[in-house]
Structures are given as structure tokens and as C-alpha cells.
XYZ file of C-alpha atoms in Angstrom:
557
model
C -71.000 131.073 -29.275
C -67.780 132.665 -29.976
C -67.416 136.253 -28.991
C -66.375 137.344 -32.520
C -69.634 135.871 -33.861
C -71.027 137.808 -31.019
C -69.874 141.054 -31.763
C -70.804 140.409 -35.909
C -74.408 139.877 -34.185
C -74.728 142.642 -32.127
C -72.769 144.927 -34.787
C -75.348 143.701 -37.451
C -78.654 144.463 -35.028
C -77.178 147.572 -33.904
C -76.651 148.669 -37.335
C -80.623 147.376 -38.342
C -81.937 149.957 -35.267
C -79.461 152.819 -36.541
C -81.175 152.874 -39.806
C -84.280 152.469 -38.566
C -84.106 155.682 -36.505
C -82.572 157.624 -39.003
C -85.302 156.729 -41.412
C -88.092 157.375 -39.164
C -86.992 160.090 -36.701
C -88.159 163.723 -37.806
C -84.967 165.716 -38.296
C -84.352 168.904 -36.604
C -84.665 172.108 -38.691
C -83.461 174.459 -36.556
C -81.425 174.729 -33.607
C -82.800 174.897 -30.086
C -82.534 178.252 -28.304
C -84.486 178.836 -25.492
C -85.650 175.254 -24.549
C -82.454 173.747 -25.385
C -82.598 171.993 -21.724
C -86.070 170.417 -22.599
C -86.311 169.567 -26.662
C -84.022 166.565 -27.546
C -80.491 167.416 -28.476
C -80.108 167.274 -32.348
C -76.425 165.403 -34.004
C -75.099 164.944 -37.119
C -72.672 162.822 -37.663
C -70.855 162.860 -41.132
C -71.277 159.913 -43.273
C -67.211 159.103 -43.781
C -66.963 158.548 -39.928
C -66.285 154.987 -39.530
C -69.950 152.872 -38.840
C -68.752 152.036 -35.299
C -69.032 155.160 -33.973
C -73.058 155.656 -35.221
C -72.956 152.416 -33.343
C -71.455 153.967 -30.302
C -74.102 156.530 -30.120
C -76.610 154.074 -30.920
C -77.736 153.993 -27.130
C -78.182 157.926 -26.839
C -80.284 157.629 -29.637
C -82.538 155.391 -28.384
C -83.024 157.211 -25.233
C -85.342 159.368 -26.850
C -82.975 162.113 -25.615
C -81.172 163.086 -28.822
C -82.409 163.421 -32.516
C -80.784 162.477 -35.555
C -79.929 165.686 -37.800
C -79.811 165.846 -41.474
C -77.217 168.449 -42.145
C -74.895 170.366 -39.419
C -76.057 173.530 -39.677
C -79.380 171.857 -37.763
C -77.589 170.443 -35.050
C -76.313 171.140 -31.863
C -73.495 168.281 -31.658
C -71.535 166.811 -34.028
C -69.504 163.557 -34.543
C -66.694 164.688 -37.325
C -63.231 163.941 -39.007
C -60.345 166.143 -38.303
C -62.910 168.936 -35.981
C -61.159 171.821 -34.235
C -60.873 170.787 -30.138
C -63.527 168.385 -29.195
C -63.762 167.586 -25.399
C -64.334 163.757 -26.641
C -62.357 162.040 -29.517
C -61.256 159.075 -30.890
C -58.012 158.054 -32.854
C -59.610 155.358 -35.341
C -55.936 153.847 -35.955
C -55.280 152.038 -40.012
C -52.611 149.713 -41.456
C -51.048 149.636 -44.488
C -51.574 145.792 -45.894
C -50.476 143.130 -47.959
C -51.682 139.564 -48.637
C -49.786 137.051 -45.809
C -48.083 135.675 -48.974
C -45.784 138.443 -49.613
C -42.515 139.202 -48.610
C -42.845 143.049 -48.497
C -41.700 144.063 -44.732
C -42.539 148.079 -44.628
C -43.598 151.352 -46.252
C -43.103 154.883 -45.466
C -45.670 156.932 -44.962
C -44.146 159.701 -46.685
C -44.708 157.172 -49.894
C -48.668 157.087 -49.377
C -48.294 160.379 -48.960
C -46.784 161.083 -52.152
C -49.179 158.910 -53.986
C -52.020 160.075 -52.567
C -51.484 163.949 -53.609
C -49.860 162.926 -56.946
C -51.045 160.250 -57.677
C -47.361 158.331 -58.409
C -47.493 155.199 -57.633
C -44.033 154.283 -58.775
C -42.541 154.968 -55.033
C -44.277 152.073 -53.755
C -43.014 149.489 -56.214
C -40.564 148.056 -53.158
C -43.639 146.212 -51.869
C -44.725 144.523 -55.176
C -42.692 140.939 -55.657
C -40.397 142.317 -58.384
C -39.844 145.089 -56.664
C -40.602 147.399 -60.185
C -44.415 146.924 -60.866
C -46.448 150.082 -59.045
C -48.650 148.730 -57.017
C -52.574 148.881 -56.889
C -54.339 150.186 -53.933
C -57.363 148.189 -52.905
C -59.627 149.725 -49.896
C -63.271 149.876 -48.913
C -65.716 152.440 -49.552
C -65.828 153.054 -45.728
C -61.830 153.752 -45.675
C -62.004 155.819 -48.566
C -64.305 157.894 -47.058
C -62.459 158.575 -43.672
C -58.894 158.741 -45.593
C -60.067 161.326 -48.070
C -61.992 163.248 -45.131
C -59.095 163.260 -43.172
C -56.308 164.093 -46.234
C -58.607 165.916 -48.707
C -59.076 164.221 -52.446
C -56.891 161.862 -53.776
C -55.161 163.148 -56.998
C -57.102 161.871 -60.229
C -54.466 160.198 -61.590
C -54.029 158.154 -58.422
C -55.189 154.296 -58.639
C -57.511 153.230 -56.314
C -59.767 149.802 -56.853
C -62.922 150.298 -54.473
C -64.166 147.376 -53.155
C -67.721 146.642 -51.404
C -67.804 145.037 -48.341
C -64.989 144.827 -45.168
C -62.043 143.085 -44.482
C -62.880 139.582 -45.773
C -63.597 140.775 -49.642
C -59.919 142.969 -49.269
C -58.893 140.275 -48.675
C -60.159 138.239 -51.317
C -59.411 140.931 -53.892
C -55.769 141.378 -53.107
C -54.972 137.708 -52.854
C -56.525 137.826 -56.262
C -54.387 140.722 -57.588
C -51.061 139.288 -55.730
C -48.531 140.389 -55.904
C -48.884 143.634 -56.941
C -52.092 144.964 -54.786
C -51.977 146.951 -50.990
C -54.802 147.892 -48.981
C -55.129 150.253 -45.408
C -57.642 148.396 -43.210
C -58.651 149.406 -39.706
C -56.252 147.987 -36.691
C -59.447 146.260 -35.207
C -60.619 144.472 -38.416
C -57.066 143.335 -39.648
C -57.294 139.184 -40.618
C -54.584 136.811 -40.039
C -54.410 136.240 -43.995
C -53.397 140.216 -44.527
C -49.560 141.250 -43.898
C -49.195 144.032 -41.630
C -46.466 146.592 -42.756
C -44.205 148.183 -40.922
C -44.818 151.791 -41.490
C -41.631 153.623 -40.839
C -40.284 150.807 -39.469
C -42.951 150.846 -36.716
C -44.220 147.961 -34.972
C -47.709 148.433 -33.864
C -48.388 145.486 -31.950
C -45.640 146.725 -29.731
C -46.448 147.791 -25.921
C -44.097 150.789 -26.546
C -45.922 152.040 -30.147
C -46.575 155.722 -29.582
C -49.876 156.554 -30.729
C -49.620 160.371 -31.406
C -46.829 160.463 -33.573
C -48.662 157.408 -36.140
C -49.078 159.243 -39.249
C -52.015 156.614 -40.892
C -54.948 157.570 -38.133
C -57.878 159.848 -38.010
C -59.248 161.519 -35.662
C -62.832 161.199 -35.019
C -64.432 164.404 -32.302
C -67.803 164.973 -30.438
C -68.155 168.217 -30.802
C -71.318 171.309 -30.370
C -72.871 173.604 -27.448
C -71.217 172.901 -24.321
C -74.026 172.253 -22.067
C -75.274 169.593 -25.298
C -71.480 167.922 -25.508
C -71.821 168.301 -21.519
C -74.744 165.886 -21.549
C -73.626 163.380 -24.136
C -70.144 163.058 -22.702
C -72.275 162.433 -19.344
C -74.590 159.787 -21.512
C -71.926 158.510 -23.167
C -69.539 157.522 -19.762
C -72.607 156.093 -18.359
C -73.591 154.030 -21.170
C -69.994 152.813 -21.857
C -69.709 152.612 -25.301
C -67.363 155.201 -26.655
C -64.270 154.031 -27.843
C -61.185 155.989 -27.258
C -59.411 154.137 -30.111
C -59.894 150.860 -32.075
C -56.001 149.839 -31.030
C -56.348 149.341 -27.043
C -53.174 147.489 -25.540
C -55.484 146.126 -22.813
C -57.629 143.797 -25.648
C -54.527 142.627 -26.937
C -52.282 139.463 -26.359
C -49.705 138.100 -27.872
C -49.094 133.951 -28.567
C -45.524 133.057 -29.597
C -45.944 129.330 -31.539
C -42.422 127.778 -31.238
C -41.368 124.618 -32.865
C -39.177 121.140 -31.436
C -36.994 121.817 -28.065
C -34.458 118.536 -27.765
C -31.678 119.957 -25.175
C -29.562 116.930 -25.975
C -27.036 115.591 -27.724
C -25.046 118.486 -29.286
C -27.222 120.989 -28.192
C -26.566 119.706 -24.572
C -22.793 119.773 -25.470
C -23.015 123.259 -26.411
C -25.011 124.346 -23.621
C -22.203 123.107 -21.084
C -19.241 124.705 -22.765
C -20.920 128.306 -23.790
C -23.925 128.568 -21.241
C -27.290 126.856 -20.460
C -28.552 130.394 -21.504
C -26.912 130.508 -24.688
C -29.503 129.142 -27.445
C -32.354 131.749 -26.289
C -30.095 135.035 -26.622
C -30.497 135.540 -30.281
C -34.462 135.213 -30.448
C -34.773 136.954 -27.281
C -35.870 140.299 -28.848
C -38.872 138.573 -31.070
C -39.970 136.410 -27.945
C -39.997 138.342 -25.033
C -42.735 140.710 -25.589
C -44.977 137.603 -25.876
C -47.818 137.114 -22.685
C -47.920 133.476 -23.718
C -45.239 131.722 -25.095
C -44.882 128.008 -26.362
C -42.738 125.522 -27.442
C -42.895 121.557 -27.679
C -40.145 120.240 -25.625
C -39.832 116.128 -26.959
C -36.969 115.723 -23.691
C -37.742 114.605 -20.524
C -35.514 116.004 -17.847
C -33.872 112.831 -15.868
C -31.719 113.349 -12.313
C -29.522 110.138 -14.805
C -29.131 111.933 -17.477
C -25.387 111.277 -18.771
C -22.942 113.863 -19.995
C -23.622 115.107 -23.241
C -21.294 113.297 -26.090
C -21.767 115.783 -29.558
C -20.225 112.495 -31.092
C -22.911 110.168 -30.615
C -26.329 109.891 -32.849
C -28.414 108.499 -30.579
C -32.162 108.912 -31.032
C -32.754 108.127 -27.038
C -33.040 111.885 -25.647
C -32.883 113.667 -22.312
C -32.448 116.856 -20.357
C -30.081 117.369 -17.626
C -32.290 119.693 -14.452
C -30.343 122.332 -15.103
C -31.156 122.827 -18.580
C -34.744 124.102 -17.286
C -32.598 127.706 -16.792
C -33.377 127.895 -20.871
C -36.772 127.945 -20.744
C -36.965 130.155 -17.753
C -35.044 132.793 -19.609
C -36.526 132.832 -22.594
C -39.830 133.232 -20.389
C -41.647 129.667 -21.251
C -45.337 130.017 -20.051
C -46.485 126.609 -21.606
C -44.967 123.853 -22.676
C -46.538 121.235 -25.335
C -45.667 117.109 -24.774
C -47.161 115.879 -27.797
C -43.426 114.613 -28.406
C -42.488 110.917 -29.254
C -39.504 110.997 -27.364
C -41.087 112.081 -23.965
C -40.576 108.902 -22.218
C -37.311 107.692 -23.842
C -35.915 107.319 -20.304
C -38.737 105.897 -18.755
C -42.007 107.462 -16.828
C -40.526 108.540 -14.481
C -38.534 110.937 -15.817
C -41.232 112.471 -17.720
C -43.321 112.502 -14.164
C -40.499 114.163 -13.054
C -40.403 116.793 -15.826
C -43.850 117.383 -14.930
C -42.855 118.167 -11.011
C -40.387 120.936 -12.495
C -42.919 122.147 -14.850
C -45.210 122.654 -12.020
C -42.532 124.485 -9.974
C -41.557 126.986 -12.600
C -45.138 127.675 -12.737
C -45.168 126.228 -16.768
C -48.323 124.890 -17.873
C -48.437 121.837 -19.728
C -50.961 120.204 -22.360
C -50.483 117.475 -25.116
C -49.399 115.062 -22.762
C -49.564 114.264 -18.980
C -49.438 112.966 -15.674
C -51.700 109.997 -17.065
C -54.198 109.492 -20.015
C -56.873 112.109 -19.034
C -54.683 114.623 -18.218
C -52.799 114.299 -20.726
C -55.758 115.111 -22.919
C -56.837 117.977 -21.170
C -56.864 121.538 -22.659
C -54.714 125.023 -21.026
C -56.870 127.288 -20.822
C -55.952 130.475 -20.099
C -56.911 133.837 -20.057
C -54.986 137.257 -20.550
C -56.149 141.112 -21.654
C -59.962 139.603 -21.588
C -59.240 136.994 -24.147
C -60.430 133.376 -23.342
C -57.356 131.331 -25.033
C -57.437 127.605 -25.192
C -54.715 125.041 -25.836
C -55.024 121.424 -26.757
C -52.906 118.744 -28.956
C -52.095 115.126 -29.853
C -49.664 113.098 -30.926
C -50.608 110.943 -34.314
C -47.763 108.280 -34.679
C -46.540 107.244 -31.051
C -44.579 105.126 -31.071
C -47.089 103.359 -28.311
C -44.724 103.611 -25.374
C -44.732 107.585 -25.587
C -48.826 107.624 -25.189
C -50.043 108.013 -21.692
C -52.178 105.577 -20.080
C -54.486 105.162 -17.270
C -51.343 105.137 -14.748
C -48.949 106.856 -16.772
C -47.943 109.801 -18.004
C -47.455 110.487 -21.769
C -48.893 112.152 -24.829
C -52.234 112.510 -25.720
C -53.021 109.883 -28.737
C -55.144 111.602 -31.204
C -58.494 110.814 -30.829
C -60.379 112.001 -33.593
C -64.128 110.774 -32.403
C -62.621 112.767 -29.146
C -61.794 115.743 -30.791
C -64.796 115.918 -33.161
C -66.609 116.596 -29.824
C -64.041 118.601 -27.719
C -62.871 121.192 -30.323
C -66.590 122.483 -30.758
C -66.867 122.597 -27.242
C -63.787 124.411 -26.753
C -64.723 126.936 -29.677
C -67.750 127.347 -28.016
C -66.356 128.508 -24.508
C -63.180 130.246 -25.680
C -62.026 133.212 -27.892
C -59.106 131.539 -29.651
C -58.231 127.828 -29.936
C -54.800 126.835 -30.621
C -54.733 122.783 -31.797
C -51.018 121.788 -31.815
C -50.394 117.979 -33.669
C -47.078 115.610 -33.586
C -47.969 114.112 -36.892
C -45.970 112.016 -39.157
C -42.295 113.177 -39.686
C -41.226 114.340 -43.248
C -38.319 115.802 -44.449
C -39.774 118.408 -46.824
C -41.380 121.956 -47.652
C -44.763 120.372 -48.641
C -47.159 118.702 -46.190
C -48.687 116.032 -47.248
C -52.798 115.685 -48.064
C -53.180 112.911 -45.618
C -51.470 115.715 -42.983
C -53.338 119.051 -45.072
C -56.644 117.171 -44.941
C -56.487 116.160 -40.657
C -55.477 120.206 -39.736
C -58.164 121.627 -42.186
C -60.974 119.434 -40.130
C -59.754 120.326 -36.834
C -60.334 124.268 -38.578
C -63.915 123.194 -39.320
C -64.549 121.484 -36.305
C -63.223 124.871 -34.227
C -59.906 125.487 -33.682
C -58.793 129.373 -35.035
C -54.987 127.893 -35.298
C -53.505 124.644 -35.752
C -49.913 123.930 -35.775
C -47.599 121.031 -36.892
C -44.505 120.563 -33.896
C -43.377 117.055 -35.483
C -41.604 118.885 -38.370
C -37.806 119.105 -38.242
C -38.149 120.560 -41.442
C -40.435 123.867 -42.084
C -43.646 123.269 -43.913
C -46.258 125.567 -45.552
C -49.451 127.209 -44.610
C -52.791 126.717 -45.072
C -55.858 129.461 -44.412
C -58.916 127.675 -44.336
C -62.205 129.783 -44.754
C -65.068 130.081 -42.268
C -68.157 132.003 -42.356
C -68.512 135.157 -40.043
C -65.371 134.662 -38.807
C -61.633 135.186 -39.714
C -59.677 132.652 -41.571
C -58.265 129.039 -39.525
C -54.515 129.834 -39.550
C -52.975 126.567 -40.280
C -48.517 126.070 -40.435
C -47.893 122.432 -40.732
C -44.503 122.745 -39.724
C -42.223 125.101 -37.953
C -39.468 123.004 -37.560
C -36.538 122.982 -34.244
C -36.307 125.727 -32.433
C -33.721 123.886 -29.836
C -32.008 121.121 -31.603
C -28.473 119.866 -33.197
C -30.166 119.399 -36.603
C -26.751 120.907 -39.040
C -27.337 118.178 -41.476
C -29.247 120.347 -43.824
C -30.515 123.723 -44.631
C -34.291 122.388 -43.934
C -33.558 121.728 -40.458
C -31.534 125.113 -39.935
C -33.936 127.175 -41.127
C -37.069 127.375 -38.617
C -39.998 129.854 -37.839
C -42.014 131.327 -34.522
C -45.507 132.409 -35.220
C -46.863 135.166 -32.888
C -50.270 135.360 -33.171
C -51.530 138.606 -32.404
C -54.912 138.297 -30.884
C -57.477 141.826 -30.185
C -60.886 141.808 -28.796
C -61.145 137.903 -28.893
C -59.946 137.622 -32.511
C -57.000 136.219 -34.511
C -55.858 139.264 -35.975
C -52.328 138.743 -37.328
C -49.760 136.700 -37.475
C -45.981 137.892 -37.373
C -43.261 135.382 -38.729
C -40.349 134.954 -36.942
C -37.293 133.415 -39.476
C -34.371 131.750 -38.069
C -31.207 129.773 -38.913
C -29.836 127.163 -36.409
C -26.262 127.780 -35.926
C -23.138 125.894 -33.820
C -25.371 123.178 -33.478
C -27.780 125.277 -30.458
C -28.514 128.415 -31.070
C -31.238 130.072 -33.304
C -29.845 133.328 -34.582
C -32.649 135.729 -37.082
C -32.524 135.234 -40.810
C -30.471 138.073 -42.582
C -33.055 139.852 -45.474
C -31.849 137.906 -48.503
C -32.424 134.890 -46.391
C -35.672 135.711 -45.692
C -36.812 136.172 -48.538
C -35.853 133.306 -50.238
C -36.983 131.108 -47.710
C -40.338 132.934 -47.686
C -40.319 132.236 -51.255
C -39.587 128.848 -50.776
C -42.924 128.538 -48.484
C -44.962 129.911 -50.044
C -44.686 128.244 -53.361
C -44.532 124.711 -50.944
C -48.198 125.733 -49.670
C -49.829 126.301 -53.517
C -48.933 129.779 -53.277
């Protein structure tokens, strides 16, 4: 069973016994005096703290030791928003969102702010599409609750659409309301099909994010009689369930998706007159932060590999050695051969590749040393998230497909996969399937293509990714019970390759998957333009946009 399902299992049944002791317990009417040591230790905690931490204390609770109380003045600790001092707290961090389909970028929180005391919502038109409509705001009863705790009332005039349930029914509702809705979630529960907006410009996926000076957090404090806090800070530590914050760097990794590496032809040409380094300095900044990135290189490196001639179109494709100095600096963890140009120069160059792969320490998967390696997943593990890898290649041709002696790609195998990919579910957080399907020169994938990733969803796999496409192609988030959304991009199109021929096979994306606690959370989009025939520089904002526009509408949006 997946650890998110997990979690929703034990959150659910911990929630069950909660109520069940706070309906049945007798609640303290007075405080202790003299036998405070010996009578249980009575706390309150206020309703608009966020259900996790009830669940936190769920254990003291059921040690007999401490008694539910029904007001504060009975109690000798309390669990509170915004309490003077506390000697334990938590900073319960929230994040200002959008539906995935938008092309909003940030807020500042000194906008919320002003709508929340004034109720204007007119500031905040900059994230609705026509950059004029005020937007709605769309939260749970739970984050009203904290947020109004923690800022005091909204203004009456202010327009807020509660919504019952969590993160899944925000979801719903703004998608439904697009593209004029917003919503704060908590960092823990965000879903890849939400935006995440910058809030004054801040990244908070970032290692360096600085948690005391984010504005959009409360603070949640244990606090009472000493020798009481004393013993439940002693309980607590001992039964290991107090959270310090629902935004720990340690539960988070981050997965950079990258499209088609071909370090030939021009690219090659390019790369010996202005540096092997050269293609990988403009995305640097977006990649480098990553603890796993990808990309599908479709070159074998070959010791024969001629000089590279910008003049000639030839569809036969390799790497000179050297060019390996590219995917070292960019920091390449693991590299996808799902390719159909993998053994244009023969098996042994691609056996070869494989040797330097192994010596770089890059992990491979999609294709192999022979047919059941090549079939094999990564899996890897990083920040206590179980992350595995696997892919295929759909159209050969039949001399790229590994065989029983030699290496290749993996042919899809779909009787295969219909076992494997539950398997893999089963025994991993995350599952990332990557496909070489048929090549089309377009925005919009096709059914046949739609139809093939939206199975390998149901079958298991969190994300699945198209690496044939030269050409970007659209999205697809395909619904499952209990858990978040299957992220599906059926296209990302080259990330190193001479395509000029057309803006389609300039323009290009890098997914980073942000991944917390075992789940997909979010899912940042890198967008590029290929320029001088090598190098991937980032979009400028007008570009962006329009090509986000373009996207969007390609996937139904």
C-alpha cells in the first residue's frame, strides 16, 4: 500500500478515536491544585487549530494521563493560535493557490492583507486571466478558522466561498470557477493540479526559504502550568508525534523531468566552438537545486564518432566522450534510453555509453545492457521518499529494442506493465513512467497517445511523461481516489538539440516535481526557448505566457 493511502488511513482512525474520547471523557471543571501531580492533566485545545495537531496529541490522550477540557478556563494546558511564549510550537506554514492552468506567477502578501481587512478585492485582479476581474477566494472551513484566529475577522464586505472538505474539493471548486478563483491551502496538503504562488517573489520549495520572515503561517503553542507543559513536552518527545512545522526540508525532494538530449549534429558543432559546457549555463539556476535530475539522452557516445558537420541532416546520431562534461555539469543523476536512436552506431557504442554512465555514477532505466535490464526500474530513495523510475519505447524502430544479448530500449510491454506498475505503486512513494511514443509535430497529443498514459495512471504510476516529443504537448490530470491527481505531460520537447526549424521545437519545458512526505505535491514549470542551435535559455514573461496559453488550450483547457 502506498504510504499516502497510509497516512489517509491512519489520519482517518486517528481522527474516529479523537472523537470518541472527546465524546465520552468527563471534562474537567475545575483546575487541579493540590493533587495536580496525581489527577490527569486537563487541555483544551481551540477548535480553529488545524485537525493534525488533536491528532498529534492523540497518544497523550489515550494514555489515560491527560483529559480533554471543554473550555480553557478548566484546563491546565492549552494547544492555541497566536499564544504568548509557549515552550512548544509549531509554524503550520499556507500557500496562496491557483488552479495548474493559470498563468498567474505571484502575489504579495501585503495584497491579502489588504483584502482581508477591507475587504477590496480589486488588488488581486493581476492573478485572474484578464488581469481586471477581482478574484474569488475559495478556502476550507478548517483554513478559515486558523486564518481568521490568527488575523482577527475578515471585513464583511470581503468575498470568501467556503467550501467543505480538503484539498481535493478546492480543487475541484476553483478549476470550476477558473480563471478568476484563489485559494490558501496548507504546504503539506498542496496537489499537483493547484499552482503554487510566489508570495513576494518567494520560492518555498527552496532549501534557502527562511521560515520566520513568511508572512502566510500561524503559529500553533502548547502552552499552561509548567510542571503540566513539563510533562507533555516529556510525553510528547517520547511519543514522537509533534510536528515542528508541516514544511520540513528533510521530507522533501525534488525531480527535475527533462525532455530529448541529441549532442549531435549542430548542437555538437556548437559545443566545439563555444564549450562542451555551454548548452547547460542558461537552465542552470532552475536545475541545480534538483536531488534527482533526468533527461532522455537518444545519443550513444562512440570512441568513432566523426567531427560534427552543422551542414549535414543526417538522422544517424552520436556523442563524442567528451560531451559527457554536459551532463556532469548540469548534475545528471539519471539518464532515460527509451530513445530510437540509441544504437544508430551499433551496440557497442550504446554498451559503451553504458560503461561511462556507470563511471559518472548516472543511473540508467528505459533501456539497457540487454532485454531484462533494460526493463528494469531505478529505484531510488532520497529525504525518506521511495521514488521509482521505469519507461518504454512504443515505436522502435526494431533495431533500437534490446534483446537477450543486447543492449537497447525497453519495448513496451503492456501485459508487462499491467503487472509491474501495480507492483511498483505498491512498494514505492512516487512512480515516474517515462514513454518514447509516436512522434508528432503538434500541441495536441493524440487519443491513441492520451488513452496509453491515462492507463499507466490507473494501473499506478503518480507521473507519466512523453520524451519522444520534439514538439511540447499538453497535460493531462487523471483522478484517483484517496490519492492526489496522476500528473500526466505528453510532451516536453528537446532540451539538447539543433531543432531551429520552428517555434514548436524551440520552445521546451522541465517539470520539477516537488515531492513531501511520499506525495506528489507540486509541479513547477520550467519554459525555455532553444537558441544558436544548443543552448536552452528561460522564456521572457510575454513568452511565457503565451506559450502557457497555447498549452493549455492544446490539453482541453
Amino acid at each position: 500500500m502506498k504510504r499516502v493511502q497510509k497516512v489517509l488511513a491512519i489520519v482517518g482512525f486517528m481522527a474516529v478515536v479523537i472523537l470518541a474520547i472527546w465524546s465520552t471523557q468527563p471534562f474537567a471543571e475545575t483546575k487541579a491544585q493540590s493533587d495536580a501531580n496525581n489527577s490527569p492533566i486537563e487541555v483544551w485545545i481551540d477548535p480553529a487549530v488545524p485537525i493534525e495537531f488533536p491528532i498529534m496529541l492523540a497518544p497523550l490522550f489515550s494514555s489515560g494521563k491527560y483529559l480533554w477540557a471543554n473550555t480553557p478556563d478548566n484546563a491546565r494546558l492549552e494547544v492555541s493560535i497566536n499564544a504568548e511564549g509557549g515552550a512548544i510550537s509549531s509554524d503550520w506554514v499556507y500557500v496562496p493557490v491557483v488552479p495548474f492552468a493559470s498563468t498567474a506567477e505571484t502575489i504579495t502578501y501585503a495584497d491579502i492583507e489588504h483584502f482581508w481587512t477591507t475587504g477590496d478585492a480589486a488588488p488581486l485582479a493581476y492573478i485572474s486571466s484578464d488581469r481586471v476581474t477581482a478574484p474569488r477566494l475559495v478556502v476550507t472551513g478548517a483554513v478559515y478558522d486558523a486564518l481568521r484566529t490568527a488575523w482577527g475577522e475578515p471585513n464583511s464586505a470581503a468575498t470568501i466561498e467556503l467550501v467543505t472538505g480538503d484539498t481535493p474539493e478546492i480543487s475541484g471548486k476553483l478549476w470550476e470557477e477558473r480563471p478568476n478563483a484563489w485559494s490558501i491551502v496548507p504546504f503539506h496538503l498542496l496537489s499537483p493540479d493547484l499552482k503554487v504562488l510566489k508570495l513576494d517573489g518567494v520560492n518555498i520549495f527552496a532549501d534557502d526559504f527562511q521560515l520566520t520572515s513568511y508572512p502566510l503561517k500561524v503559529r500553533v503553542a502548547l502552552t499552561g502550568h509548567e510542571a503540566a507543559v513539563g510533562q507533555a513536552i516529556d510525553d510528547l518527545m517520547a511519543a514522537q508525534t509533534w510536528q515542528p512545522t508541516n514544511r520540513d526540508i528533510t521530507k522533501m525532494t525534488r525531480i527535475v523531468l527533462t525532455g530529448v538530449t541529441a549532442m549531435s549534429r549542430a548542437t555538437a558543432y556548437k559545443m566545439e566552438t563555444l564549450g562542451v559546457t555551454k548548452p547547460g549555463e542558461l537552465i542552470l539556476p532552475f536545475v541545480q537545486d534538483a536531488n534527482i535530475l533526468h533527461t532522455s539522452n537518444e545519443v550513444a557516445f562512440s570512441e568513432n564518432c566523426p567531427t560534427p558537420d552543422p551542414y549535414i541532416d543526417s538522422t544517424v546520431f552520436c556523442a563524442a566522450d567528451k560531451y559527457m562534461e554536459l551532463l556532469t555539469y548540469i548534475g545528471l543523476d539519471v539518464v532515460e534510453l527509451t530513445g530510437n536512436h540509441v544504437n544508430d552506431y551499433g551496440v557497442g557504442a550504446l554498451r559503451h555509453s553504458l560503461d561511462l554512465y556507470d563511471a559518472n555514477g548516472i543511473a540508467h532505466f528505459g533501456g539497457g545492457r540487454n532485454f531484462e535490464d533494460a526493463r528494469l526500474p531505478y529505484l531510488v530513495e532520497n529525504n525518506g521518499n521511495t521514488i521509482a523510475f521505469i519507461g518504454c519505447n512504443v515505436p522502435g524502430p526494431f533495431k533500437s529494442w534490446a534483446t537477450t544479448e543486447d543492449p537497447g530500449s525497453s519495448q513496451c510491454d503492456e501485459a508487462y506493465l499491467a503487472e509491474e506498475l501495480p507492483k511498483l505503486a505498491a512498494e514505492n512513494d512516487i512512480v515516474i513512467m517515462s514513454v518514447q511514443q509516436w512522434e508528432f509535430y503538434r500541441y495536441e497529443a493524440g487519443l491513441e497517445q492520451i488513452g496509453q498514459f491515462t492507463n499507466f495512471a490507473n494501473l499506478g504510476a503518480d507521473v507519466v511523461i512523453g520524451t519522444q516529443a520534439h514538439q511540447p504537448q499538453g497535460f493531462t490530470f487523471v483522478t484517483r481516489p484517496g490519492q492526489p491527481p496522476s500528473f500526466l505531460h505528453h510532451g516536453l520537447g528537446n532540451l539538447f538539440f539543433d531543432q531551429m526549424q520552428s517555434i514548436g521545437t524551440r520552445q521546451m519545458f522541465m517539470d520539477k516535481l516537488i515531492i513531501y512526505d511520499g506525495r506528489l505535491i507540486s509541479v513547477d514549470l520550467f519554459t525555455g526557448m532553444l537558441e544558436d542551435y544548443c543552448c536552452p535559455r528561460p522564456m521572457t514573461a510575454d513568452e511565457r505566457v503565451d506559450f502557457l496559453t497555447t498549452i493549455f488550450a492544446a490539453s482541453g483547457w
